[in-house]
CSV table of C-alpha atoms and ligand atoms in Angstrom, one decimal:
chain,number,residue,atom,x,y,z
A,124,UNK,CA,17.0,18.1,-22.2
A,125,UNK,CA,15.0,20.2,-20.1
A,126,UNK,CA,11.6,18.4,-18.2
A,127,UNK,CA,8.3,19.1,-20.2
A,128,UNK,CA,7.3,21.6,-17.4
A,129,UNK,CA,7.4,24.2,-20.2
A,130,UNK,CA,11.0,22.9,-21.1
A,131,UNK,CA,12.2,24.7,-17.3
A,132,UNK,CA,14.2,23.6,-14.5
A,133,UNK,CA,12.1,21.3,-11.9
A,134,UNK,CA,12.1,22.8,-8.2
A,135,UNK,CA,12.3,20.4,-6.2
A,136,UNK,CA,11.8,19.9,-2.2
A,137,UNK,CA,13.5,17.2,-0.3
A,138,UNK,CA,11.9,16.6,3.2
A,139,UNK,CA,14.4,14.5,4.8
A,140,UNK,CA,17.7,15.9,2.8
A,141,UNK,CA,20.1,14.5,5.2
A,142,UNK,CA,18.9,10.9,5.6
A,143,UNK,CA,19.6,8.0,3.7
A,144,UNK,CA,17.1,8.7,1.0
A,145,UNK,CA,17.7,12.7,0.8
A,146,UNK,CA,21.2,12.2,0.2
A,147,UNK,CA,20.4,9.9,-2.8
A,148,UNK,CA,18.2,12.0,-4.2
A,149,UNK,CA,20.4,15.1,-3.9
A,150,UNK,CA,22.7,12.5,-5.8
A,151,UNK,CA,20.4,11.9,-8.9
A,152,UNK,CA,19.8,15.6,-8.9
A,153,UNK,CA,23.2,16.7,-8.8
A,154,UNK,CA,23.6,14.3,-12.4
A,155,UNK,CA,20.8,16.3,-14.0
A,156,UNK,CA,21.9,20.1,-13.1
A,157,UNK,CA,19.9,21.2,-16.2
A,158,UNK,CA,16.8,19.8,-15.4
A,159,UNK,CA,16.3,19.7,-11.6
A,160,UNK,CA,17.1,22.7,-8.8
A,161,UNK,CA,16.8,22.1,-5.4
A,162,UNK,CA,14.1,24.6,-3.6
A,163,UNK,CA,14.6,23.8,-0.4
A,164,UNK,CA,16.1,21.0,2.3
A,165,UNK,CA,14.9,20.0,5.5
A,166,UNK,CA,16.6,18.5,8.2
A,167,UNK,CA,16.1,17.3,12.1
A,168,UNK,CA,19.4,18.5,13.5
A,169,UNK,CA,22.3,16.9,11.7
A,170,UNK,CA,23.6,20.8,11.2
A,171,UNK,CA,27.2,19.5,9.4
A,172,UNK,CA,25.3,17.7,6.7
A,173,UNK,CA,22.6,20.1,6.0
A,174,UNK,CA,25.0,23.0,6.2
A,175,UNK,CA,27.3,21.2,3.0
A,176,UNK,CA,24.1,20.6,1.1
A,177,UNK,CA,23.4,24.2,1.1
A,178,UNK,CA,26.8,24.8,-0.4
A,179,UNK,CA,26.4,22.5,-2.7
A,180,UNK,CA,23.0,23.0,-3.9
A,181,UNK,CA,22.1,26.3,-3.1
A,182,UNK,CA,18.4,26.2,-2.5
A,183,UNK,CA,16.3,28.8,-1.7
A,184,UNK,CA,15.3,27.6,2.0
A,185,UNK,CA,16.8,25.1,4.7
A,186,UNK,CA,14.2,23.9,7.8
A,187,UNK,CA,16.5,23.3,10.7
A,188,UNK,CA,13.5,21.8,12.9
A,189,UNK,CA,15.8,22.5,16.5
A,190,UNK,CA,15.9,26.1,17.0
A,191,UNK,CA,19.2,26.8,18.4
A,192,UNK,CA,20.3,24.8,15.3
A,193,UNK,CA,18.5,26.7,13.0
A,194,UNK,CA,20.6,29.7,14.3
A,195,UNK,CA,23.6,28.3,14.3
A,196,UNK,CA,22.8,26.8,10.5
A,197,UNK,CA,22.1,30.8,9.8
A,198,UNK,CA,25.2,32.8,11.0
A,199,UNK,CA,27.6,29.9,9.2
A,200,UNK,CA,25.5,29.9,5.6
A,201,UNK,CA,25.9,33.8,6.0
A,202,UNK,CA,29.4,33.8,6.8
A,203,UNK,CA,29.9,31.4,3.6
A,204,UNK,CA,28.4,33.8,1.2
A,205,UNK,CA,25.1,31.6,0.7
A,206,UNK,CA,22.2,33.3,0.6
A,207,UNK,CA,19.4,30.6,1.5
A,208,UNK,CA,16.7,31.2,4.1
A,209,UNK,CA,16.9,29.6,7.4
A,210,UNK,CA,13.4,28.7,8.7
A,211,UNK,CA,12.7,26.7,12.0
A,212,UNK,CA,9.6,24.5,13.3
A,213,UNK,CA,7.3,21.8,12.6
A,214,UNK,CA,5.3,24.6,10.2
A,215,UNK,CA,7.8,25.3,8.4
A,216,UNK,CA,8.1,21.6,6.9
A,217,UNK,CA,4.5,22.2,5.5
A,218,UNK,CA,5.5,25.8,3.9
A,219,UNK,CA,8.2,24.5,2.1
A,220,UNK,CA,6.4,21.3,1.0
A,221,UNK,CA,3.8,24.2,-0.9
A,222,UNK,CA,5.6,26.4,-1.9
A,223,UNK,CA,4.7,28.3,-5.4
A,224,UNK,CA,8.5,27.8,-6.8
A,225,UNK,CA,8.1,24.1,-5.6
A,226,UNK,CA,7.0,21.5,-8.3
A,227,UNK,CA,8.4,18.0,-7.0
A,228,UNK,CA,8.1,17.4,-3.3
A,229,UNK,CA,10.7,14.1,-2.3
A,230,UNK,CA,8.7,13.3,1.6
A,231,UNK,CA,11.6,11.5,2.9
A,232,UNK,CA,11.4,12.4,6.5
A,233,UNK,CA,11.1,9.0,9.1
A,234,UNK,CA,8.0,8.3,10.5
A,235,UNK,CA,4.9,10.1,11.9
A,236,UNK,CA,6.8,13.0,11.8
A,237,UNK,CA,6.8,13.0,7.9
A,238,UNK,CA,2.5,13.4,7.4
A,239,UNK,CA,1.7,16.9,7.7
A,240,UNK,CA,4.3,18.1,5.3
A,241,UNK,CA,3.4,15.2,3.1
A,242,UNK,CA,-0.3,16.0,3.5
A,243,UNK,CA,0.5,19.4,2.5
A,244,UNK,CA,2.6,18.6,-0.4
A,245,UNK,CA,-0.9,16.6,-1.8
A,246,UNK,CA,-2.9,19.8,-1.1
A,247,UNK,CA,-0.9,21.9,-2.8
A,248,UNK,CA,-1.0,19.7,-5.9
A,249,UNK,CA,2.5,18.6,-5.9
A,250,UNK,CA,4.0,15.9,-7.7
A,251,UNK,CA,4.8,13.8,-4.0
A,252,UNK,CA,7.8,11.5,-4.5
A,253,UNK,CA,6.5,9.2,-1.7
A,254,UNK,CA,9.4,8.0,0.7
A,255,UNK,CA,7.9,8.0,4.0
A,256,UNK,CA,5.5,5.3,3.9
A,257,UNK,CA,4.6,5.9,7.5
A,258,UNK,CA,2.3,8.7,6.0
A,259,UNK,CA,0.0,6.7,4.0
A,260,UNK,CA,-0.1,3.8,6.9
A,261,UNK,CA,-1.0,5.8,9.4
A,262,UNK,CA,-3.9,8.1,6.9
A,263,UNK,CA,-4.4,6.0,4.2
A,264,UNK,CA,-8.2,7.0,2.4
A,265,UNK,CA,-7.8,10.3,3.9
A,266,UNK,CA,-4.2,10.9,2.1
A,267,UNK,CA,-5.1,9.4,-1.7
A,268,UNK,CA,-8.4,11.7,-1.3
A,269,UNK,CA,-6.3,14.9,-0.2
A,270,UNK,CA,-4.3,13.6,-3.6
A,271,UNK,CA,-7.2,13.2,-6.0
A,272,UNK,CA,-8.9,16.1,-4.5
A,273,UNK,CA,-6.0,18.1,-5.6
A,274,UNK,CA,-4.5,16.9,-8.9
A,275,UNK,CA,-1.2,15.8,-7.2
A,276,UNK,CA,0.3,13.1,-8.5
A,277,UNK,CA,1.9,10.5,-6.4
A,278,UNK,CA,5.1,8.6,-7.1
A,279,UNK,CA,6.4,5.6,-4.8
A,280,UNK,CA,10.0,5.3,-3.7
A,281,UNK,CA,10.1,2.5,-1.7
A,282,UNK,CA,11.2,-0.2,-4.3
A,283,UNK,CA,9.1,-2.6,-4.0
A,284,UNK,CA,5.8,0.0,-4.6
A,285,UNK,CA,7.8,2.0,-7.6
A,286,UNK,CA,8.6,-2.1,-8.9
A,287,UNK,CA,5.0,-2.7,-9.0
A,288,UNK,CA,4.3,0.5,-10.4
A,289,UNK,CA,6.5,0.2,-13.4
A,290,UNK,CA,4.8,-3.1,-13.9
A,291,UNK,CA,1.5,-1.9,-13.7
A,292,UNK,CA,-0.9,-1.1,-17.1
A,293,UNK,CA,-2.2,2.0,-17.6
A,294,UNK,CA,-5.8,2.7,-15.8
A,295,UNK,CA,-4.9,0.4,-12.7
A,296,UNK,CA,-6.4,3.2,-10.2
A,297,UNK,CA,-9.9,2.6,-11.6
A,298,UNK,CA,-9.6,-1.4,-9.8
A,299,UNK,CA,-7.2,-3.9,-10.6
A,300,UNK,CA,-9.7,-6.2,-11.8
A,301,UNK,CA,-10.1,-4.5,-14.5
A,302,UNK,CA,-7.0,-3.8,-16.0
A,303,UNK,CA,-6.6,-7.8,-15.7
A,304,UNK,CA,-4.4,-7.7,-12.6
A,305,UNK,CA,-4.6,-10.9,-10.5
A,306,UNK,CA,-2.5,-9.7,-7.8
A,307,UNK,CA,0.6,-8.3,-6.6
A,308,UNK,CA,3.6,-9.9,-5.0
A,309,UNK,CA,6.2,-7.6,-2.8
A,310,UNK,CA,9.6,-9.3,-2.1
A,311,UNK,CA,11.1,-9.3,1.2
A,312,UNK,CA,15.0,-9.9,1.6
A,313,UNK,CA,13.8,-11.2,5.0
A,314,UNK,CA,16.7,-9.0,6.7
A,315,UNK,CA,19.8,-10.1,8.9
A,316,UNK,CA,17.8,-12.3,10.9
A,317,UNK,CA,16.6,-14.9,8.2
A,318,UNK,CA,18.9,-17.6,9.3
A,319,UNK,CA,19.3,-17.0,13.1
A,320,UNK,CA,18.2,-19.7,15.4
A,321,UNK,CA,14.5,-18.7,17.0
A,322,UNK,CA,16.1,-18.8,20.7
A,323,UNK,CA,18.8,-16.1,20.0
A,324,UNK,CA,16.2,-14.0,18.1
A,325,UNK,CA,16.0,-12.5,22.1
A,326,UNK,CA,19.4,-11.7,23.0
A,327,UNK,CA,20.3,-9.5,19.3
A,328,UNK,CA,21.8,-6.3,19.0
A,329,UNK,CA,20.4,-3.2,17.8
A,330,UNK,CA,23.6,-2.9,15.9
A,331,UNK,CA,23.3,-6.4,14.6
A,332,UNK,CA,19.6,-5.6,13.0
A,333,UNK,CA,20.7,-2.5,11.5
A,334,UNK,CA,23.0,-4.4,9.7
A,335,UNK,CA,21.1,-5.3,6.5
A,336,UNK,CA,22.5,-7.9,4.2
A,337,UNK,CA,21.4,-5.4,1.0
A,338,UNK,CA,20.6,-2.2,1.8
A,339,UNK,CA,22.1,0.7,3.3
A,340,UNK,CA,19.3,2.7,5.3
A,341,UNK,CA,18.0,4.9,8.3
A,342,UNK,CA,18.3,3.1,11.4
A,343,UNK,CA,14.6,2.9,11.7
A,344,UNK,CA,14.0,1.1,8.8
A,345,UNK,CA,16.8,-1.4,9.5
A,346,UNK,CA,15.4,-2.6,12.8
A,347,UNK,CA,12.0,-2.2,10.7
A,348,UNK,CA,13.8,-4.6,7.9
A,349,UNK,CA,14.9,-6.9,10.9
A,350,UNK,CA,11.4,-7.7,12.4
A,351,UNK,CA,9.8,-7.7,8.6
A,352,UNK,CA,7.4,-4.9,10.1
A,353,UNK,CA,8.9,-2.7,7.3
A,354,UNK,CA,7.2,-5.6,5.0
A,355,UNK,CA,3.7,-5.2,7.2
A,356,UNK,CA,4.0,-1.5,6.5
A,357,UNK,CA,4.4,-2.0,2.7
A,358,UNK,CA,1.8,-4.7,2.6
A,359,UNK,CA,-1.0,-1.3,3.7
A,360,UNK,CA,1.1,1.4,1.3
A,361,UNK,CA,0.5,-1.1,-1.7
A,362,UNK,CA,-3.6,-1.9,-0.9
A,363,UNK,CA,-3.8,2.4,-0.6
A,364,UNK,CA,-1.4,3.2,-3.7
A,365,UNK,CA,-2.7,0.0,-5.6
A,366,UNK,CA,-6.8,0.5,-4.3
A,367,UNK,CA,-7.1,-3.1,-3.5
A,368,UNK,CA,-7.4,-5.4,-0.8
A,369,UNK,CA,-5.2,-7.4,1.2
A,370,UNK,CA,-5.3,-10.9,-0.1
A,371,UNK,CA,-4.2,-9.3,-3.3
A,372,UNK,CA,-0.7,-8.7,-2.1
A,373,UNK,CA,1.6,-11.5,-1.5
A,374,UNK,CA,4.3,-11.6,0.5
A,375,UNK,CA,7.7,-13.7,-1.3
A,376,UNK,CA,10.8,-14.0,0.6
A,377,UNK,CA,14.4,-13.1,-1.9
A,378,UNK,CA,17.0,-12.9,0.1
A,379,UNK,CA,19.1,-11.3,-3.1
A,380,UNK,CA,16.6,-7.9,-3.3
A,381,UNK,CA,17.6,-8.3,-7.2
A,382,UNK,CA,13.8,-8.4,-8.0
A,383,UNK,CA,12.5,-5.8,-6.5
A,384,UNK,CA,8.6,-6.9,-7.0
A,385,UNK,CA,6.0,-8.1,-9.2
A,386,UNK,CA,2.7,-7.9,-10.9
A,387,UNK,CA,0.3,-11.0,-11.6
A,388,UNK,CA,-2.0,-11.0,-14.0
A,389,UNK,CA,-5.1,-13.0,-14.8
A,390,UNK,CA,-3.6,-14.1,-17.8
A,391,UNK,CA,-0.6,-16.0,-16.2
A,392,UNK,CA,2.0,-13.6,-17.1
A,393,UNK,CA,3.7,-12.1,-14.0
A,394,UNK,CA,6.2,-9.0,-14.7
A,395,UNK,CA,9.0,-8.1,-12.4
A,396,UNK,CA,11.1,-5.2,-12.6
A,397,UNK,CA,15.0,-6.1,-11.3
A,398,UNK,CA,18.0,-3.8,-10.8
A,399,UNK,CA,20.5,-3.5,-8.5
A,400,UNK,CA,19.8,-2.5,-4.8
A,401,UNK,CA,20.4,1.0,-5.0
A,402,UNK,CA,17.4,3.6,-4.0
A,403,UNK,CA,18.8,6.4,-6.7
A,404,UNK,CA,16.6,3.6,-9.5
A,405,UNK,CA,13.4,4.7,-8.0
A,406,UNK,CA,14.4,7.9,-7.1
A,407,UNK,CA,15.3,8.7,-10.9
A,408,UNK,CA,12.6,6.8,-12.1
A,409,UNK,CA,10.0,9.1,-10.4
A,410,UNK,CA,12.0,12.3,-11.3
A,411,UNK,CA,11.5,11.7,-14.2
A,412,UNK,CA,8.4,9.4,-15.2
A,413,UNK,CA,7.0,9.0,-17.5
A,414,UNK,CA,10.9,9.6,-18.9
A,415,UNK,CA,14.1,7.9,-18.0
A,416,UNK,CA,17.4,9.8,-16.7
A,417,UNK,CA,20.6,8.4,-15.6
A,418,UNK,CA,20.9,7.7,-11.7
A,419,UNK,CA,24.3,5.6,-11.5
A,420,UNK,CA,23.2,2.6,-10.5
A,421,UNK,CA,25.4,0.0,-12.1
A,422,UNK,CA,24.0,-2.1,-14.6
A,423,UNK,CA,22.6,-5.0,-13.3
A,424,UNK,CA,24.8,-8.2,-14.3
A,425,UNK,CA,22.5,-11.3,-13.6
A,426,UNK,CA,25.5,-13.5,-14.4
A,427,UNK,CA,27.3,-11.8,-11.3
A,428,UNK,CA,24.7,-12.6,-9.5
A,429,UNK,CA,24.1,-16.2,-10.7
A,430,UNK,CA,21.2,-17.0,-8.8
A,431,UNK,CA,17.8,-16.1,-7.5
A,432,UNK,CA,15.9,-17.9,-4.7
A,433,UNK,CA,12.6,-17.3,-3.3
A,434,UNK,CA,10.6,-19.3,-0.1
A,435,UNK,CA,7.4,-18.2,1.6
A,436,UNK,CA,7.6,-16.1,4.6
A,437,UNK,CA,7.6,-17.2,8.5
A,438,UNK,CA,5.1,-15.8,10.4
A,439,UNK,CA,6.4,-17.6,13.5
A,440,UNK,CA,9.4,-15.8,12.8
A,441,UNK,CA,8.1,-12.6,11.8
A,442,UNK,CA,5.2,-12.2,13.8
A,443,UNK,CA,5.1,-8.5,12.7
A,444,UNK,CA,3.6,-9.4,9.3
A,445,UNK,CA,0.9,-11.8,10.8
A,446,UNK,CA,-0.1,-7.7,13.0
A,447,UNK,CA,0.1,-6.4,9.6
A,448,UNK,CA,-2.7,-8.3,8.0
A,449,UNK,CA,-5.0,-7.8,11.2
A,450,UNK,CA,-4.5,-4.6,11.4
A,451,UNK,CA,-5.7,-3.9,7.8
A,452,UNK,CA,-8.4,-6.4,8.3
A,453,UNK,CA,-9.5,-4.3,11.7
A,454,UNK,CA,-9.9,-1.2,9.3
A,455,UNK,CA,-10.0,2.1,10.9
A,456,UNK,CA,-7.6,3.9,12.9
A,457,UNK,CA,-5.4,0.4,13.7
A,458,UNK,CA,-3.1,0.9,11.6
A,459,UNK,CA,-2.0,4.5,12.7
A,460,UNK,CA,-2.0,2.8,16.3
A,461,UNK,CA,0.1,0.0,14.9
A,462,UNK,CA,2.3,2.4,13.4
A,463,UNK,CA,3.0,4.6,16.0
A,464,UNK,CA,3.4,1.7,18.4
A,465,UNK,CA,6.0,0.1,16.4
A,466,UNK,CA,8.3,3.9,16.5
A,467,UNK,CA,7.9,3.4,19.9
A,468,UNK,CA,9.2,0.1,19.7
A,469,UNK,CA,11.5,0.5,17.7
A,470,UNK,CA,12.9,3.8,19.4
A,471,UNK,CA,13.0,1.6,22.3
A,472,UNK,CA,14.8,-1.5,21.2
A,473,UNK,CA,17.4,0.9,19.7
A,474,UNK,CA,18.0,2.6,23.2
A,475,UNK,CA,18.3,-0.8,24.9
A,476,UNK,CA,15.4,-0.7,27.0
A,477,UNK,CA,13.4,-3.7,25.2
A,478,UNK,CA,14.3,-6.8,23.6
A,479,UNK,CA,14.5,-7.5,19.6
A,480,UNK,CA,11.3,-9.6,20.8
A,481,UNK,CA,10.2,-7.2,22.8
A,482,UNK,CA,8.8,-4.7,19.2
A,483,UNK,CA,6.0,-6.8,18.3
A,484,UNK,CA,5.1,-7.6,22.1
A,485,UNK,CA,4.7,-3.7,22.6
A,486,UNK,CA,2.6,-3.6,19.3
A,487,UNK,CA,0.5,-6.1,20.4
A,488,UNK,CA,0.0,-5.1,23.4
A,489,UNK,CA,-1.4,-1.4,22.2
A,490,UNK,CA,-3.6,-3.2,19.6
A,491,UNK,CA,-5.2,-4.5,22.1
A,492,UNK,CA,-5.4,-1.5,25.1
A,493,UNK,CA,-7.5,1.2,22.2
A,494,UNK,CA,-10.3,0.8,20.7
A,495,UNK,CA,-10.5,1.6,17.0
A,496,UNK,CA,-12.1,3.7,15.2
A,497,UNK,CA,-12.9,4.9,11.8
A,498,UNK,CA,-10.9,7.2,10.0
A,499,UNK,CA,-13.1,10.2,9.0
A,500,UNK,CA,-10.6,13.3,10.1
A,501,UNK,CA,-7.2,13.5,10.5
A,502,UNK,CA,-7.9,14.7,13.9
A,503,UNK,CA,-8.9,11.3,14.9
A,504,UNK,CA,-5.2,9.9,13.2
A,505,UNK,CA,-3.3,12.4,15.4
A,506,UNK,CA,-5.8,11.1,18.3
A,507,UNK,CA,-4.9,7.2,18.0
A,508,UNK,CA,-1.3,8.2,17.0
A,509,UNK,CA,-1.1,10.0,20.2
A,510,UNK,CA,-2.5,7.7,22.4
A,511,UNK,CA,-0.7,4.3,20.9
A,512,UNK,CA,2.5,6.6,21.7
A,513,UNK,CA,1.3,6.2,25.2
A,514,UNK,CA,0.0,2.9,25.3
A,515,UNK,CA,3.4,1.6,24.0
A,516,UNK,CA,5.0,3.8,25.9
A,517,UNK,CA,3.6,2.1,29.8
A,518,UNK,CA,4.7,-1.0,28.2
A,519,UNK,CA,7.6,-0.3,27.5
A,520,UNK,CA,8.5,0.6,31.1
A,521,UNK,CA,6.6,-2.0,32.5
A,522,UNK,CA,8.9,-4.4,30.3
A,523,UNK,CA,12.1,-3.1,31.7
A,524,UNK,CA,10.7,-3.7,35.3
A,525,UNK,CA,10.1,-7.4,34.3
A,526,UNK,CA,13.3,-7.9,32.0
B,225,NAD,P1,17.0,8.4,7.9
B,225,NAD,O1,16.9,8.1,9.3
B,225,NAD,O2,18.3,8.1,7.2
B,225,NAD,O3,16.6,9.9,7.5
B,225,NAD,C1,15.5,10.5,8.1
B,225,NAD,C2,15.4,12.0,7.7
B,225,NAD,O4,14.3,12.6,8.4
B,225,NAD,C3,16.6,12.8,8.1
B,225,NAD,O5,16.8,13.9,7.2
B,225,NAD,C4,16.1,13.5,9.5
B,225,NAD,O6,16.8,14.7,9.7
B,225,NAD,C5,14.7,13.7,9.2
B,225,NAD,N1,13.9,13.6,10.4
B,225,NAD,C6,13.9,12.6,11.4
B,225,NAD,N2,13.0,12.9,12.3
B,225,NAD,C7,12.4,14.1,12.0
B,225,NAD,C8,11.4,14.9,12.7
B,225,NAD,N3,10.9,14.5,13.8
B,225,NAD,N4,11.1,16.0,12.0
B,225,NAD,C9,11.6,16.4,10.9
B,225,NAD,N5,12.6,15.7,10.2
B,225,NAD,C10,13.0,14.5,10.8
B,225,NAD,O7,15.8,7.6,7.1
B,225,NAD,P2,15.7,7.0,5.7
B,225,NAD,O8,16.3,5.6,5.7
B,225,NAD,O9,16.2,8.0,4.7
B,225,NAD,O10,14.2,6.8,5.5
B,225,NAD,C11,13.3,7.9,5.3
B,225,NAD,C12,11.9,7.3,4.9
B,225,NAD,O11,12.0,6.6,3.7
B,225,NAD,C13,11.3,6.4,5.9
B,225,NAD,O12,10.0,6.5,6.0
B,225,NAD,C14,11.7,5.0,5.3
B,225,NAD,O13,10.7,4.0,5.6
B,225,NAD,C15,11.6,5.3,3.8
B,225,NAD,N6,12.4,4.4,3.0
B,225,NAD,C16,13.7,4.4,3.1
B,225,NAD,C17,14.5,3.5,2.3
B,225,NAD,C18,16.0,3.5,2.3
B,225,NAD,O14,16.6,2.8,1.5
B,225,NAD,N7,16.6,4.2,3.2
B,225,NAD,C19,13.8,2.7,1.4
B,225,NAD,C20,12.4,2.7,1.3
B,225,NAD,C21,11.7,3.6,2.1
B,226,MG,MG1,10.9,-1.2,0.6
């Protein structure tokens, strides 16, 4: 069955294509060849993988953001017999993101990176299949307005946010008070490091906290997973996509990631959605909302997995949650600074300059060099993005001096 577009095809465009999440949504799509075409891919530099998605899908444009690339990504697609444009640069992300033939735009590029186009998928009144949470930490108010302003519509991919959507009532953008909503709680498989003894927290390897117990992801993400920051991020994307506040979001540690979040209400009832760990659920299930398509995910068999268990979360342990919540109480521009510190971080830890403990000492650290400010232009985002990069940055090298 065709999409109730006008009963067409669906042109999609996946920022991101080769990552973890673009090759699972290029999966979902590929199920659903009568309903969904690919418009155009995007991709940093990984030419090999980019180069067979463009066999295989065929899409109208490819963004190779390293020029040289780009070139290279040109002569072989034209030597193949496929006709699809090559474009190159940071712009070109945003043209593709608004482009006429475009109707669903997956923003699954990493990090800061991943805002403009994202920005410009909302102002071009996209449906915005919301990966790259980064985006609305770091621009929050300024991002739903751009979204309302626009009549985009945006869909949450991270589990945990498309969980609580699905269990969600209707009208729950007007104030979840009002729709009877008590609060929200986001589980947290607490990541490889749930069990490790505090005093070898220090001496971990990047390749050891990339090694989720659940999920297969960027590497980003993983180390992200590994500190729970990834959980500090998603506690600020649920108060912007949800409009509340937040000591309306819980945190619940579930080390099985079979429940993939959960909505209370003032009532007592508390719905959870469950499934698998397997992105290509939410990925379908924003394709094709307010409909349903096959993703193949296995069912879920809940005698398989024979138990569920659940404990609060460890803020000695995690101190990157306890940054979380101050930074959304401090308001402003501290959560683009925490955000961008924690790439830096992060970046760092994987090259073996910093510790494991070394990411939320860096984060700290910049929260405390800048002041903040409020958000009223993205101007001022890119500003205290910027500087946080080179906050964290001095840090870091002073940190490798000391270790
Ligand atoms: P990944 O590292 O596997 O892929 C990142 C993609 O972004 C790649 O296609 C890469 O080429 C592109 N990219 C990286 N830097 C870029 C830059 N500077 N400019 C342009 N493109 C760039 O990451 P991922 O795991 O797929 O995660 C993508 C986003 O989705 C992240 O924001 C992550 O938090 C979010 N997310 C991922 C998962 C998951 O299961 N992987 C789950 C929830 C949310
Ligand atoms: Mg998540």
């Amino acid at each position: 069955m065709a999409d109730s577009i006008s009963g067409r095809s669906i042109g999609v465009t996946v920022l991101g294509a080769t990552g973890s999440i673009g090759v699972n949504t290029l999966d979902v799509i590929a199920r659903h060849p009568d309903e969904y075409h690919v418009v155009a891919l995007t991709a940093n530099q990984d030419i090999e993988r980019l180069f067979e998605q463009c066999l295989q899908h065929r899409p109208a444009y490819a963004v190779m953001i390293e020029s040289g690339k780009a070139s290279e990504l040109r002569d072989r697609l034209q030597q193949a017999g496929v006709t699809t444009e090559v474009l190159t640069g940071v712009d070109a992300l945003q043209q593709v993101a608004a482009l006429p033939e475009t109707d669903y735009v997956m923003a699954a590029i990493v990090g800061a990176a991943g805002l403009l186009p994202a920005l410009a998928a909302a102002r071009a009144g996209k449906r915005i299949l919301l990966a790259n949470k980064e985006a609305l930490v770091m621009s929050g108010q300024l991002f739903m307005n751009e979204v309302q302003a626009n009549g985009a519509e945006l869909l949450p991919i991270d589990s945990e946010h498309n969980a609580v959507f699905q269990c969600m009532p209707n009208g729950f953008d007007k104030g979840l008070e009002d729709v009877g909503v008590d609060h929200i709680v986001l589980t947290a498989s607490g990541g490889p490091f749930l069990e490790t003894p505090l005093a070898q927290l220090e001496g971990v390897t990047p390749e050891q906290a990339c090694a989720h117990p659940n999920w297969v992801m960027g590497r980003k993400i993983s180390v992200d997973s590994a500190t729970m920051m990834n959980k500090g991020l998603e506690i600020i994307e649920a108060c912007w996509l949800f409009a509340t506040e937040a000591d309306r979001v819980k945190v619940i540690l579930h080390p099985q990631s079979v429940i993939h979040s959960m909505v209370a209400y003032t009532d007592g009832s508390v719905l959870a959605q469950l499934g698998n760990p397997d992105m290509r659920t939410p990925i379908a299930h924003a394709l094709a909302w307010p409909r349903r398509v096959s993703s193949g995910v296995q069912p879920l068999d809940l005698t398989e997995v024979a138990r569920l268990d659940f404990r609060a979360p460890d803020f000695e342990r995690f101190p990157c949650l306890r940054l979380a919540y101050e930074v959304l109480a401090a308001g402003g521009t501290a959560s683009a600074i925490l955000n961008a510190a924690n790439e830096v971080a992060v970046q760092s830890f994987l090259d073996h300059e910093i510790a494991f403990t070394g990411i939320p000492r860096v984060i700290e650290y910049t929260l405390q060099q800048l002041a903040i400010e409020a958000v009223d232009s993205l101007e001022v985002v890119l500003a205290a993005d910027q500087a946080a990069r080179t906050a964290a940055r001095n840090y870091v090298e002073s940190e490798k001096i000391t270790a």
